[in-house]
Amino acid sequence: MSTRGSTSGVVYVHSSPSAVCPHVEWAISGTLGERVDLRWAAQPAAPSQLRAECAWTGDAGTGGRLVSALRAWPMLRFEVTEDASDGVDGERFCFAPVLGLWHARTSANGDIVVSEDQLRALALRARGGESFAHGVDELLGAAWDDALEPFRRAGDGAPVTWLHRVG
């Protein structure tokens, strides 16, 4: 059990083959320590795929553990958010099959946080304005946003399952 405090977040499974859905539920259940029954719905952006969302509460770091569990199925498209908590930044993780995993820290209001070191490294390697702009897009996860946005829009109005970690 972590001593870093409690937080909350959301798991967005944007697309999953139906045969993998029970495995996704088991992975989330194992991470949260409680049985999870997601409400799966058709994913209009990917025929024959399903989508689901669940809000969760748990110890700080639970978001990263959920991502580790979900990465077992590289055909999934998913996002996991973890809200900032006392002394701990929030996090956002995005996964798309061709792109892999992207991760960033987030502020209390959900904005992506780019550190001084990241900006300095980008400034050193950038070869001009266009190169710098491309680097900023990389830091902000623009490619993942572009890849996942059609799946996000298709889920507007979808039901959310609320989960609370016990213990």
Coordinates of C-alpha atoms in Angstrom, one line a residue:
M1 CA 0.0 0.0 0.0
S2 CA 1.3 3.4 -1.0
T3 CA 1.6 6.2 1.6
R4 CA 1.5 8.9 -1.1
G5 CA -2.3 9.4 -0.7
S6 CA -5.4 8.8 -2.7
T7 CA -6.2 10.0 -6.1
S8 CA -8.6 9.3 -9.0
G9 CA -8.5 9.1 -12.7
V10 CA -10.1 7.5 -15.7
V11 CA -9.3 4.6 -18.0
Y12 CA -10.5 5.1 -21.6
V13 CA -10.4 2.0 -23.7
H14 CA -11.0 3.5 -27.1
S15 CA -10.9 0.3 -29.1
S16 CA -10.6 -3.3 -28.3
P17 CA -11.5 -6.5 -30.2
S18 CA -14.4 -8.2 -28.4
A19 CA -12.3 -11.3 -27.6
V20 CA -9.9 -9.1 -25.6
C21 CA -12.6 -7.3 -23.6
P22 CA -12.7 -9.9 -20.7
H23 CA -8.9 -9.8 -20.5
V24 CA -9.0 -6.0 -20.2
E25 CA -11.6 -6.2 -17.4
W26 CA -9.4 -8.8 -15.6
A27 CA -6.3 -6.6 -15.9
I28 CA -8.1 -3.6 -14.5
S29 CA -9.7 -5.7 -11.8
G30 CA -6.3 -7.1 -10.8
T31 CA -4.8 -3.7 -10.6
L32 CA -7.6 -2.1 -8.6
G33 CA -8.2 -5.2 -6.3
E34 CA -11.9 -5.4 -7.1
R35 CA -14.1 -7.0 -9.8
V36 CA -14.7 -4.7 -12.7
D37 CA -17.6 -5.1 -15.1
L38 CA -17.2 -2.5 -17.9
R39 CA -20.1 -1.4 -20.1
W40 CA -18.8 -2.1 -23.6
A41 CA -20.3 -0.2 -26.5
A42 CA -19.6 -0.3 -30.3
Q43 CA -16.8 1.9 -31.4
P44 CA -18.0 3.7 -34.6
A45 CA -14.5 4.7 -35.5
A46 CA -13.4 1.1 -35.8
P47 CA -16.1 -1.4 -36.9
S48 CA -16.1 -4.7 -35.0
Q49 CA -14.2 -3.0 -32.1
L50 CA -15.7 -2.0 -28.7
R51 CA -15.0 0.8 -26.3
A52 CA -15.5 1.4 -22.5
E53 CA -14.6 3.9 -19.8
C54 CA -14.2 3.6 -16.1
A55 CA -13.4 6.2 -13.4
W56 CA -11.3 4.9 -10.6
T57 CA -9.9 5.9 -7.2
G58 CA -6.8 4.5 -5.6
D59 CA -3.3 5.2 -4.4
A60 CA -1.0 7.6 -6.3
G61 CA 0.7 5.5 -9.0
T62 CA -2.3 3.4 -9.8
G63 CA -2.5 5.0 -13.3
G64 CA 0.9 3.7 -14.2
R65 CA 0.0 0.3 -12.9
L66 CA -3.1 0.3 -15.0
V67 CA -1.1 1.2 -18.1
S68 CA 1.4 -1.6 -17.4
A69 CA -1.5 -4.1 -17.2
L70 CA -3.2 -2.9 -20.4
R71 CA 0.0 -2.9 -22.5
A72 CA -0.2 -6.7 -22.6
W73 CA -2.6 -6.2 -25.6
P74 CA -0.8 -4.1 -28.2
M75 CA -3.9 -3.9 -30.4
L76 CA -5.7 -1.7 -27.9
R77 CA -6.1 2.0 -28.1
F78 CA -6.4 3.5 -24.6
E79 CA -5.7 6.4 -22.3
V80 CA -5.3 6.5 -18.6
T81 CA -5.4 9.7 -16.5
E82 CA -4.4 10.1 -12.9
D83 CA -5.3 13.4 -11.1
A84 CA -2.8 15.3 -9.2
S85 CA -2.8 14.6 -5.5
D86 CA -1.0 16.0 -2.4
G87 CA 2.6 16.3 -3.4
V88 CA 2.2 14.2 -6.6
D89 CA 1.8 15.5 -10.1
G90 CA -1.0 14.1 -12.2
E91 CA -0.2 11.9 -15.2
R92 CA -1.6 11.2 -18.6
F93 CA -0.8 8.1 -20.7
C94 CA -1.8 7.5 -24.3
F95 CA -1.4 4.2 -26.2
A96 CA -1.9 3.7 -29.9
P97 CA -0.9 0.5 -31.7
V98 CA 1.5 2.1 -34.3
L99 CA 2.8 4.8 -32.0
G100 CA 3.2 2.9 -28.7
L101 CA 3.1 4.6 -25.4
W102 CA 3.3 8.4 -24.6
H103 CA 3.4 9.8 -21.1
A104 CA 3.4 13.2 -19.5
R105 CA 3.0 14.8 -16.2
T106 CA -0.1 17.0 -15.7
S107 CA -1.0 20.0 -13.5
A108 CA -3.9 20.2 -11.1
N109 CA -6.1 21.5 -14.0
G110 CA -5.0 18.7 -16.4
D111 CA -2.6 20.7 -18.6
I112 CA 0.5 18.9 -19.8
V113 CA 3.6 20.0 -17.8
V114 CA 6.8 20.4 -19.7
S115 CA 9.9 20.7 -17.4
E116 CA 12.8 23.2 -17.7
D117 CA 15.1 20.3 -18.6
Q118 CA 12.8 19.2 -21.4
L119 CA 12.7 22.7 -22.8
R120 CA 16.4 23.2 -22.6
A121 CA 17.1 19.9 -24.4
L122 CA 14.6 20.8 -27.1
A123 CA 16.2 24.2 -27.5
L124 CA 19.7 22.6 -27.9
R125 CA 18.6 20.1 -30.5
A126 CA 16.2 22.3 -32.5
R127 CA 17.5 23.6 -35.8
G128 CA 15.1 26.5 -36.2
G129 CA 11.5 27.5 -35.6
E130 CA 9.9 24.6 -37.4
S131 CA 12.1 22.1 -35.7
F132 CA 11.3 23.7 -32.3
A133 CA 7.6 23.6 -33.1
H134 CA 7.8 19.9 -34.0
G135 CA 9.6 19.2 -30.7
V136 CA 6.9 21.0 -28.8
D137 CA 4.3 18.8 -30.6
E138 CA 6.3 15.7 -29.5
L139 CA 6.4 16.9 -25.9
L140 CA 2.7 17.5 -25.9
G141 CA 1.8 14.2 -27.5
A142 CA 0.3 15.7 -30.6
A143 CA 0.7 12.5 -32.7
W144 CA -1.2 10.5 -30.0
D145 CA -3.9 13.2 -29.9
D146 CA -4.3 13.0 -33.7
A147 CA -4.4 9.2 -33.7
L148 CA -6.9 8.9 -30.8
E149 CA -9.2 11.9 -31.5
P150 CA -11.5 10.0 -33.9
F151 CA -12.0 7.4 -31.2
R152 CA -12.6 10.0 -28.5
R153 CA -15.2 11.7 -30.5
A154 CA -17.0 8.4 -31.2
G155 CA -17.3 7.9 -27.5
D156 CA -19.0 11.2 -26.6
G157 CA -21.9 10.5 -24.4
A158 CA -20.7 6.9 -23.6
P159 CA -21.6 5.5 -20.1
V160 CA -18.8 5.6 -17.5
T161 CA -18.3 2.9 -14.9
W162 CA -17.2 4.3 -11.5
L163 CA -14.7 2.2 -9.6
H164 CA -13.2 2.6 -6.1
R165 CA -10.2 0.7 -5.0
V166 CA -10.7 -1.1 -1.6
G167 CA -8.2 -1.3 1.2

